[in-house]
Amino acid sequence: MDRVIIFDTTLRDGEQAAGGSLNVQEKLEIARQLERLGVDVIEAGFPVTSPGDFEAVRLIAQEIRQPSICVLTHANLKAVDDSWEAVKSASNPRIHIVLSSSDIHLFYQLRKSREQILQMSCDTVKHARKYTDNIEFSAMDASRTEPAFIHQLLKAVIDVGASTVNIPDTVGYAMPRQFGELIEGVFKNVPNIDRAVVSVHCHNDLGLAVANSLEAIRQGARQVEATVNGIGERAGNAALEEIVMAIKTRSDFFGLTTNVETKQIYRTSRLVSDLTGFPVQPNKAIVGGNAFRHSSGLHVDGMIKKSSTYEIMDPRSVGIPSSSLVLGKTSGRHAFKERLSELGYSLNEEDLNKAFASFKELADKKKDITDRDIESLVAEEQRTISEEYHLDRVQVTSGDQGLPMAAVRLIGPEGKTIIEGASLGTGPVDAVYKAINLCVKVPNTLTEFSVKSVTEGIDAIGEVLIRIESDGITYTGRGADTDIIVSSAKAYINALNRLLSAKKNKLG
Ligand code: KIV
Ligand code: ZN
């Protein structure tokens, strides 16, 4: 097989990242974008761990038709039955069973013998076969397991029907050569390996997740598990965009392809960053803000003469919006719509009208509107869909004389009520947040607040990212505006709406 199966686990392992929880609607939105991206498998969640995960998997399985939808489950018959209930309506459902294989996990965590692990693994795979042939088995902590036991375990689960066998470097411990040898050993020593797809799943604790995944591919693995922007437990998982672009850019080396529509990469990265609240570091390969920026005089000179002197990929091939194309005050609805569609957005008439109105408002405040501004504006519009509370007005007085004061007006649930509040504060943001608290009345603690500008220039849009905590759970909020006090108010309302929606889902 000369194609690598891309298994996306952003919604499962990615969401396990500390502080990265997503609500059901956000998961659905990411799943839709992953479908546009062209991944082969979406691991939609771990349904037995929470009702929210169950519901998200169920909705994704119902709606997303192109990729296979996968659920993770423990190696236990009841968990398999319950997980199946969540995923069964998918067009091509997959059950993914995980059980530890290393002595360190068996001895200290599970307190089970290798014989028991073999038995439990085979029993659950056999049981899952009642539902589907599409079964993946993962030997958790495989890179720290004695290879002979991995061979024995994989042979046994393939014999009873596992169609994909996954070899995780769960704690990011392996070195590329060592991991490659592990995969080579699997092909040599598991007699029935031709009946299953060999998959790998690497964590990034030593910064080697992508290198290990690529080495495994070189040794014959044909499924790779990854997350958008590399988010995930601890230091994260292998970054999907890096693996895909390495395979594409170095097709001379790998001789392989993927199904990924690479022009959707940047948009997917932005969406995941936006909804999880995890910013992408500027020097991040492929999707970082500096990934295609050249600053040294020598490099810029080379770029002007021929871009391939210092650029191994065309930024357009990953969908990076150009910062040179600008719209302005006089641009019409048609030009705006065209630009949106070039950026990969197809909005319905109502959303387009709203986005165009915001564009015109922005054009009054800011001379040149770049693609990055348009993206920020569309993201802001999308955040306001299905809001419980909407920020209608905010007014602030502040300065170095006297106490800052803020007044806000919110539109309450179902657009039926208008709620107003005013407060003093230690600063203008504090005053706004206190005024909002008087209206919304949900106890929480602000744990993080940051502002960044979307583009250069004094008139740039400022994006605010905040995190609040309530009952031990963290909620992220974002807001964008040319006025950072307004962005701050929008970000807080966004976080509160996410908190309220999570509480509602729990109760319902
Ligand atoms: O890291 C790991 O081992 C996992 C498994 C569930 C594949 O996430
Ligand atoms: Zn993992």
Coordinates of C-alpha atoms and ligand atoms in Angstrom, one line a residue:
M1 CA 0.0 0.0 0.0
D2 CA 1.5 3.3 -1.0
R3 CA -0.9 5.5 1.0
V4 CA -0.7 6.3 4.6
I5 CA -4.0 6.3 6.5
I6 CA -4.3 9.4 8.6
F7 CA -6.0 8.8 11.9
D8 CA -6.9 12.0 13.7
T9 CA -7.3 11.9 17.4
T10 CA -7.6 15.6 18.1
L11 CA -11.1 15.1 19.6
R12 CA -9.9 12.3 21.9
D13 CA -6.2 12.4 22.8
G14 CA -5.9 16.1 21.8
E15 CA -8.8 17.0 24.0
Q16 CA -7.1 15.1 26.9
A17 CA -4.6 18.0 27.1
A18 CA -4.9 19.8 30.4
G19 CA -7.3 22.8 30.0
G20 CA -8.4 21.7 26.5
S21 CA -12.0 20.7 27.0
L22 CA -14.5 21.2 24.1
N23 CA -18.2 21.2 24.2
V24 CA -20.4 19.0 22.0
Q25 CA -21.0 21.7 19.4
E26 CA -17.3 22.6 19.2
K27 CA -16.4 18.9 18.7
L28 CA -19.0 18.7 15.9
E29 CA -17.5 21.8 14.3
I30 CA -14.0 20.4 14.4
A31 CA -15.2 17.0 13.0
R32 CA -16.8 18.8 10.0
Q33 CA -13.5 20.6 9.4
L34 CA -11.6 17.3 9.7
E35 CA -13.9 15.8 7.1
R36 CA -13.0 18.7 4.8
L37 CA -9.4 18.2 5.6
G38 CA -9.8 14.6 4.3
V39 CA -8.6 12.5 7.2
D40 CA -9.4 8.8 6.9
V41 CA -10.4 8.2 10.5
I42 CA -11.7 10.5 13.2
E43 CA -11.3 9.2 16.8
A44 CA -14.3 11.1 18.1
G45 CA -14.0 10.4 21.8
F46 CA -13.9 7.9 24.7
P47 CA -17.7 7.6 25.3
V48 CA -17.6 5.6 28.5
T49 CA -15.7 8.3 30.3
S50 CA -18.4 11.0 30.2
P51 CA -21.9 11.6 29.0
G52 CA -20.6 14.7 27.0
D53 CA -18.2 12.5 25.1
F54 CA -20.9 9.9 24.4
E55 CA -23.2 12.6 23.0
A56 CA -20.4 14.2 20.9
V57 CA -19.5 10.8 19.4
R58 CA -23.2 10.0 18.7
L59 CA -23.7 13.3 16.9
I60 CA -20.5 13.0 14.9
A61 CA -21.3 9.4 13.9
Q62 CA -24.7 10.5 12.7
E63 CA -23.5 13.5 10.6
I64 CA -20.0 12.9 9.3
R65 CA -20.1 10.4 6.5
Q66 CA -16.8 10.4 4.7
P67 CA -14.2 9.3 7.3
S68 CA -14.5 6.3 9.5
I69 CA -15.6 7.3 13.0
C70 CA -13.8 5.6 15.8
V71 CA -14.4 5.2 19.5
L72 CA -11.9 4.4 22.1
T73 CA -12.8 1.8 24.8
H74 CA -11.2 -0.1 27.6
A75 CA -10.7 -3.8 27.2
N76 CA -13.9 -4.8 28.9
L77 CA -17.0 -6.2 27.4
K78 CA -19.5 -3.8 28.9
A79 CA -17.4 -0.8 27.8
V80 CA -17.3 -2.2 24.3
D81 CA -21.2 -2.6 24.3
D82 CA -21.6 1.0 25.6
S83 CA -19.1 2.5 23.1
W84 CA -20.8 0.8 20.2
E85 CA -24.1 2.5 21.2
A86 CA -22.4 5.8 20.6
V87 CA -20.8 5.0 17.2
K88 CA -23.1 2.6 15.6
S89 CA -24.8 5.0 13.2
A90 CA -21.5 6.0 11.5
S91 CA -21.1 5.0 7.9
N92 CA -18.0 3.1 8.8
P93 CA -17.7 2.8 12.6
R94 CA -14.5 1.6 14.2
I95 CA -14.0 0.2 17.7
H96 CA -10.6 0.9 19.2
I97 CA -9.7 -1.3 22.2
V98 CA -6.7 -0.3 24.4
L99 CA -4.9 -2.3 27.0
S100 CA -1.4 -1.9 28.5
S101 CA 1.3 -4.3 27.6
S102 CA 4.5 -3.2 29.4
D103 CA 5.6 -4.9 32.6
I104 CA 5.7 -1.5 34.4
H105 CA 2.0 -0.9 33.7
L106 CA 1.0 -4.6 34.3
F107 CA 2.8 -4.7 37.7
Y108 CA 2.1 -1.3 39.1
Q109 CA -1.1 -0.2 37.5
L110 CA -3.2 -3.2 36.4
R111 CA -1.7 -5.9 38.7
K112 CA -2.2 -8.5 36.0
S113 CA 0.0 -11.1 34.4
R114 CA 0.8 -11.2 30.7
E115 CA -1.5 -14.3 30.3
Q116 CA -4.4 -12.3 31.7
I117 CA -3.6 -9.4 29.3
L118 CA -3.6 -11.9 26.4
Q119 CA -6.9 -13.3 27.5
M120 CA -8.6 -9.9 28.1
S121 CA -7.4 -8.6 24.8
C122 CA -8.6 -11.6 22.8
D123 CA -12.0 -11.7 24.7
T124 CA -12.7 -8.0 24.0
V125 CA -11.7 -8.2 20.3
K126 CA -13.8 -11.3 19.8
H127 CA -16.7 -9.5 21.5
A128 CA -16.3 -6.4 19.4
R129 CA -16.4 -8.5 16.3
K130 CA -20.1 -9.1 17.0
Y131 CA -20.6 -5.5 15.9
T132 CA -18.1 -4.7 13.2
D133 CA -15.0 -6.0 11.4
N134 CA -13.4 -2.6 11.7
I135 CA -11.5 -3.2 15.0
E136 CA -8.3 -1.6 16.2
F137 CA -6.2 -2.9 19.0
S138 CA -3.6 -0.8 20.9
A139 CA -0.9 -2.2 23.1
M140 CA -0.5 0.7 25.4
D141 CA 3.1 1.6 26.3
A142 CA 4.3 -0.7 23.5
S143 CA 7.7 1.0 23.2
R144 CA 8.5 0.0 26.8
T145 CA 7.2 -3.6 26.4
E146 CA 9.5 -6.6 25.7
P147 CA 9.2 -7.0 21.9
A148 CA 8.6 -10.8 22.2
F149 CA 5.4 -10.1 24.2
I150 CA 4.3 -7.4 21.6
H151 CA 4.7 -10.0 18.9
Q152 CA 2.7 -12.6 20.8
L153 CA 0.0 -10.1 21.7
L154 CA -0.4 -8.8 18.2
K155 CA -0.5 -12.2 16.7
A156 CA -3.3 -13.3 19.1
V157 CA -5.5 -10.2 18.5
I158 CA -5.1 -10.5 14.8
D159 CA -6.1 -14.2 15.0
V160 CA -9.4 -13.2 16.6
G161 CA -10.2 -10.3 14.3
A162 CA -8.3 -7.1 14.9
S163 CA -7.9 -5.4 11.5
T164 CA -5.6 -2.6 12.7
V165 CA -2.9 -3.1 15.3
N166 CA -1.5 0.1 16.9
I167 CA 1.9 0.4 18.5
P168 CA 2.0 3.5 20.8
D169 CA 4.9 5.2 22.2
T170 CA 2.6 6.3 25.1
V171 CA 5.1 8.2 27.1
G172 CA 7.3 9.5 24.3
Y173 CA 10.3 7.5 25.4
A174 CA 11.5 5.9 22.1
M175 CA 14.3 7.1 19.9
P176 CA 13.6 7.1 16.1
R177 CA 16.0 4.3 15.3
Q178 CA 14.8 2.1 18.2
F179 CA 11.2 2.8 17.3
G180 CA 11.9 1.9 13.7
E181 CA 13.5 -1.4 14.8
L182 CA 10.4 -2.1 16.9
I183 CA 8.2 -1.8 13.8
E184 CA 10.6 -3.7 11.6
G185 CA 10.5 -6.5 14.3
V186 CA 6.7 -6.6 14.2
F187 CA 6.8 -7.2 10.4
K188 CA 9.4 -9.9 10.8
N189 CA 8.0 -11.7 13.9
V190 CA 4.2 -11.5 13.7
P191 CA 3.3 -14.3 11.3
N192 CA -0.2 -13.0 10.5
I193 CA 0.8 -9.3 10.2
D194 CA -0.3 -9.2 6.6
R195 CA -3.9 -9.5 7.8
A196 CA -3.8 -6.1 9.7
V197 CA -2.8 -2.5 9.1
V198 CA 0.2 -1.5 11.3
S199 CA -0.4 1.8 13.0
V200 CA 1.7 4.0 15.3
H201 CA 0.8 6.6 17.9
C202 CA 3.6 8.7 19.2
H203 CA 3.8 11.2 22.1
N204 CA 6.1 14.2 22.2
D205 CA 7.7 14.1 25.6
L206 CA 11.2 14.3 24.1
G207 CA 10.1 16.2 21.0
L208 CA 10.4 13.1 18.8
A209 CA 6.7 12.2 18.1
V210 CA 6.8 13.3 14.4
A211 CA 10.3 11.8 13.9
N212 CA 9.3 8.5 15.4
S213 CA 6.1 8.4 13.4
L214 CA 8.0 9.0 10.1
E215 CA 10.6 6.4 10.9
A216 CA 7.8 3.9 11.6
I217 CA 6.2 4.8 8.2
R218 CA 9.6 4.1 6.6
Q219 CA 9.6 0.7 8.2
G220 CA 6.1 -0.1 6.8
A221 CA 3.5 1.3 9.2
R222 CA 0.6 2.5 7.1
Q223 CA -1.6 4.2 9.7
V224 CA -0.4 7.1 11.7
E225 CA -2.2 8.6 14.6
A226 CA -1.9 12.4 15.1
T227 CA -3.5 15.6 16.3
V228 CA -4.0 19.0 14.8
N229 CA -1.2 21.3 16.1
G230 CA 0.2 18.4 18.0
I231 CA -2.1 19.0 21.0
G232 CA -2.6 16.2 23.5
E233 CA -1.6 14.7 26.8
R234 CA 1.5 16.3 28.4
A235 CA 3.8 17.5 25.6
G236 CA 1.2 16.4 23.1
N237 CA 0.9 14.0 20.2
A238 CA 2.6 13.8 16.8
A239 CA 1.4 16.9 14.8
L240 CA -0.8 15.8 11.9
E241 CA 0.1 18.7 9.6
E242 CA 3.9 18.0 10.1
I243 CA 3.5 14.3 9.2
V244 CA 1.3 15.0 6.2
M245 CA 3.6 17.8 4.8
A246 CA 6.7 15.7 5.4
I247 CA 5.2 12.8 3.4
K248 CA 4.1 15.3 0.6
T249 CA 7.2 17.5 0.5
R250 CA 9.6 14.5 0.7
S251 CA 7.6 12.1 -1.6
D252 CA 11.0 11.5 -3.3
F253 CA 12.1 9.9 0.0
F254 CA 9.0 8.2 1.2
G255 CA 7.3 7.4 -2.1
L256 CA 3.9 7.6 -0.3
T257 CA 0.8 9.7 -0.3
T258 CA -2.1 10.6 2.0
N259 CA -5.7 11.6 1.3
V260 CA -5.3 14.9 3.0
E261 CA -6.5 18.1 1.2
T262 CA -3.4 20.1 2.4
K263 CA -5.0 23.5 1.5
Q264 CA -7.3 22.9 4.5
I265 CA -4.5 22.6 7.0
Y266 CA -4.2 26.2 8.0
R267 CA -7.9 26.6 8.5
T268 CA -8.1 23.4 10.6
S269 CA -5.2 24.6 12.7
R270 CA -6.8 28.0 13.4
L271 CA -10.1 26.4 14.3
V272 CA -8.6 23.9 16.7
S273 CA -6.5 26.7 18.3
D274 CA -9.5 28.9 18.5
L275 CA -11.8 26.4 20.1
T276 CA -9.3 24.8 22.5
G277 CA -7.7 28.1 23.4
F278 CA -4.2 26.6 22.8
P279 CA -2.3 29.2 20.8
V280 CA 0.1 28.0 18.1
Q281 CA 3.7 29.0 18.8
P282 CA 5.1 31.4 16.1
N283 CA 8.0 29.0 15.1
K284 CA 5.7 25.9 14.9
A285 CA 6.4 24.0 11.7
I286 CA 3.8 24.4 8.9
V287 CA 1.2 26.5 10.8
G288 CA 3.2 28.9 13.0
G289 CA 3.0 32.6 12.3
N290 CA 6.7 32.7 11.3
A291 CA 6.7 29.4 9.4
F292 CA 6.9 31.2 6.1
R293 CA 8.3 34.5 7.1
H294 CA 11.8 35.5 6.0
S295 CA 13.7 38.2 7.8
S296 CA 17.4 38.0 7.2
G297 CA 18.5 40.1 4.3
L298 CA 20.3 37.2 2.6
H299 CA 17.2 35.1 2.7
V300 CA 14.9 37.9 1.5
D301 CA 17.3 38.5 -1.4
G302 CA 17.1 34.8 -2.3
M303 CA 13.3 34.7 -2.0
I304 CA 13.0 37.6 -4.4
K305 CA 15.1 35.9 -6.9
K306 CA 13.5 32.4 -6.6
S307 CA 11.3 31.3 -3.7
S308 CA 12.7 27.8 -3.7
T309 CA 16.1 29.1 -2.5
Y310 CA 14.7 29.3 1.0
E311 CA 11.2 27.9 0.9
I312 CA 10.7 24.1 0.6
M313 CA 6.9 24.4 0.6
D314 CA 4.5 26.9 -1.0
P315 CA 2.5 28.5 1.9
R316 CA -0.5 28.4 -0.4
S317 CA -0.3 24.6 -0.5
V318 CA -1.3 24.6 3.2
G319 CA -3.8 27.3 2.8
I320 CA -1.9 30.1 4.6
P321 CA -3.7 33.3 3.7
S322 CA -1.7 35.9 2.0
S323 CA -1.1 39.1 4.0
S324 CA -0.5 41.2 0.9
L325 CA -4.0 41.0 -0.6
V326 CA -6.1 43.7 1.0
L327 CA -9.7 44.8 1.0
G328 CA -10.9 48.2 2.2
K329 CA -13.8 50.5 2.8
T330 CA -14.8 50.6 -0.9
S331 CA -14.8 46.8 -1.4
G332 CA -18.2 45.4 -2.2
R333 CA -20.2 42.4 -1.0
H334 CA -19.1 40.4 -4.1
A335 CA -15.4 41.0 -3.5
F336 CA -15.8 40.1 0.1
K337 CA -17.7 36.9 -0.7
E338 CA -15.0 35.9 -3.3
R339 CA -12.2 36.5 -0.8
L340 CA -14.1 34.4 1.8
S341 CA -14.4 31.5 -0.7
E342 CA -10.7 31.7 -1.6
L343 CA -10.0 31.4 2.1
G344 CA -12.1 28.2 2.1
Y345 CA -15.3 29.6 3.8
S346 CA -18.7 29.1 2.3
L347 CA -21.2 30.9 4.5
N348 CA -25.0 30.7 4.1
E349 CA -26.8 33.9 3.1
E350 CA -27.6 34.9 6.6
D351 CA -24.1 34.4 8.0
L352 CA -22.6 36.1 4.9
N353 CA -24.8 39.2 5.5
K354 CA -23.7 39.3 9.2
A355 CA -20.1 38.9 8.3
F356 CA -20.3 41.6 5.6
A357 CA -21.9 44.0 8.0
S358 CA -19.0 43.4 10.5
F359 CA -16.5 43.8 7.6
K360 CA -18.0 47.2 6.8
E361 CA -17.9 48.2 10.4
L362 CA -14.3 47.1 10.6
A363 CA -13.4 49.0 7.4
D364 CA -14.6 52.2 9.0
K365 CA -12.0 51.7 11.8
K366 CA -9.2 50.1 9.9
K367 CA -7.8 51.1 6.5
D368 CA -6.5 47.9 5.1
I369 CA -8.3 44.6 5.8
T370 CA -6.1 41.5 5.3
D371 CA -7.0 37.9 5.1
R372 CA -6.0 37.5 8.7
D373 CA -8.5 40.2 9.7
I374 CA -11.2 38.5 7.7
E375 CA -10.5 35.2 9.4
S376 CA -10.7 36.8 12.8
L377 CA -13.9 38.5 11.9
V378 CA -15.6 35.2 10.7
A379 CA -14.3 33.4 13.8
E380 CA -15.9 36.2 15.9
E381 CA -19.2 35.8 14.1
Q382 CA -19.1 32.0 14.6
R383 CA -18.5 32.4 18.3
T384 CA -21.8 34.3 18.6
I385 CA -23.9 31.5 17.1
S386 CA -26.0 29.8 19.8
E387 CA -25.0 32.2 22.6
E388 CA -27.0 32.3 25.7
Y389 CA -25.9 35.8 26.5
H390 CA -24.9 38.3 23.9
L391 CA -22.9 41.5 24.5
D392 CA -25.0 44.3 23.2
R393 CA -23.1 47.4 24.5
V394 CA -20.1 48.2 26.6
Q395 CA -19.1 51.6 27.8
V396 CA -16.0 52.4 29.9
T397 CA -14.4 55.4 31.5
S398 CA -10.8 55.0 32.7
G399 CA -7.6 57.0 33.2
D400 CA -5.1 57.8 35.8
Q401 CA -7.5 59.9 37.8
G402 CA -10.3 58.2 39.7
L403 CA -11.6 54.7 39.5
P404 CA -12.4 53.0 36.2
M405 CA -16.1 52.5 35.6
A406 CA -18.0 50.2 33.2
A407 CA -21.6 49.8 32.1
V408 CA -22.7 46.8 30.0
R409 CA -25.9 45.8 28.3
L410 CA -26.5 42.1 27.6
I411 CA -29.2 40.3 25.6
G412 CA -30.3 37.4 27.7
P413 CA -31.5 33.8 26.9
E414 CA -33.4 33.5 23.6
G415 CA -33.0 37.2 22.9
K416 CA -35.9 37.9 25.3
T417 CA -34.4 39.9 28.1
I418 CA -32.2 43.0 28.3
I419 CA -29.9 43.0 31.3
E420 CA -27.8 46.0 32.4
G421 CA -25.1 46.3 34.9
A422 CA -22.5 48.9 36.0
S423 CA -19.5 48.6 38.2
L424 CA -16.2 50.2 39.4
G425 CA -13.0 48.2 39.1
T426 CA -9.3 48.3 39.6
G427 CA -8.8 48.7 35.9
P428 CA -11.2 48.9 32.9
V429 CA -11.2 45.1 32.2
D430 CA -11.9 44.4 35.9
A431 CA -14.8 46.9 35.9
V432 CA -16.3 45.3 32.7
Y433 CA -16.0 41.8 34.2
K434 CA -17.6 42.9 37.4
A435 CA -20.4 44.6 35.5
I436 CA -21.0 41.4 33.5
N437 CA -21.0 39.3 36.7
L438 CA -23.8 41.5 38.0
C439 CA -25.8 40.4 35.0
V440 CA -24.9 36.8 34.5
K441 CA -24.3 35.7 38.2
V442 CA -22.2 32.5 37.6
P443 CA -19.4 32.2 40.2
N444 CA -16.0 31.7 38.5
T445 CA -12.4 32.6 38.8
L446 CA -10.4 34.2 36.0
T447 CA -7.2 32.2 35.7
E448 CA -5.6 33.5 32.4
F449 CA -5.9 36.6 30.3
S450 CA -3.8 37.5 27.2
V451 CA -4.1 39.9 24.3
K452 CA -2.5 39.6 20.9
S453 CA -2.8 41.6 17.7
V454 CA -4.0 39.8 14.6
T455 CA -1.9 42.0 12.3
E456 CA 0.7 44.8 12.6
G457 CA -0.3 48.4 12.9
I458 CA -1.9 50.6 15.5
D459 CA -5.4 50.0 14.1
A460 CA -5.0 46.2 14.3
I461 CA -7.7 43.8 15.6
G462 CA -6.8 42.7 19.2
E463 CA -7.7 39.1 20.1
V464 CA -8.2 38.3 23.7
L465 CA -8.0 34.8 25.1
I466 CA -9.1 34.1 28.6
R467 CA -9.7 31.1 30.8
I468 CA -12.0 30.9 33.7
E469 CA -12.5 28.2 36.3
S470 CA -15.7 26.9 37.8
D471 CA -16.1 23.8 39.9
G472 CA -12.6 22.7 39.0
I473 CA -13.3 22.9 35.2
T474 CA -11.5 25.4 32.9
Y475 CA -13.4 27.2 30.2
T476 CA -11.8 29.2 27.4
G477 CA -13.1 32.3 25.8
R478 CA -12.0 34.4 22.9
G479 CA -13.1 37.8 21.6
A480 CA -11.8 40.1 18.8
D481 CA -12.3 43.8 18.1
T482 CA -10.2 46.8 17.3
D483 CA -10.9 48.0 20.9
I484 CA -9.3 45.6 23.4
I485 CA -11.7 46.4 26.1
V486 CA -14.5 45.3 23.8
S487 CA -12.5 42.1 22.9
S488 CA -12.1 41.5 26.6
A489 CA -15.8 41.8 27.2
K490 CA -16.6 39.5 24.3
A491 CA -14.0 36.9 25.4
Y492 CA -15.6 36.8 28.9
I493 CA -19.1 36.4 27.5
N494 CA -17.8 33.7 25.2
A495 CA -16.2 31.8 28.2
L496 CA -19.4 32.2 30.3
N497 CA -21.6 30.9 27.4
R498 CA -19.4 27.9 27.2
L499 CA -19.6 27.3 30.9
L500 CA -23.4 27.6 30.8
S501 CA -23.7 25.3 27.9
A502 CA -21.5 22.7 29.6
K503 CA -23.6 22.9 32.7
K504 CA -26.8 22.6 30.7
N505 CA -25.5 19.5 28.9
K506 CA -24.6 17.9 32.2
L507 CA -28.0 18.5 33.7
G508 CA -29.8 17.4 30.5
Ligands
KIV1 O1 -0.9 7.1 24.2 C1 -1.6 6.0 24.1 O2 -1.1 4.9 24.3 C2 -3.0 6.1 23.7 C3 -3.7 4.9 23.4 C4 -5.1 5.0 23.7 C5 -3.5 4.6 21.9 O3 -3.5 7.2 23.6
ZN2 ZN -2.0 8.8 23.3

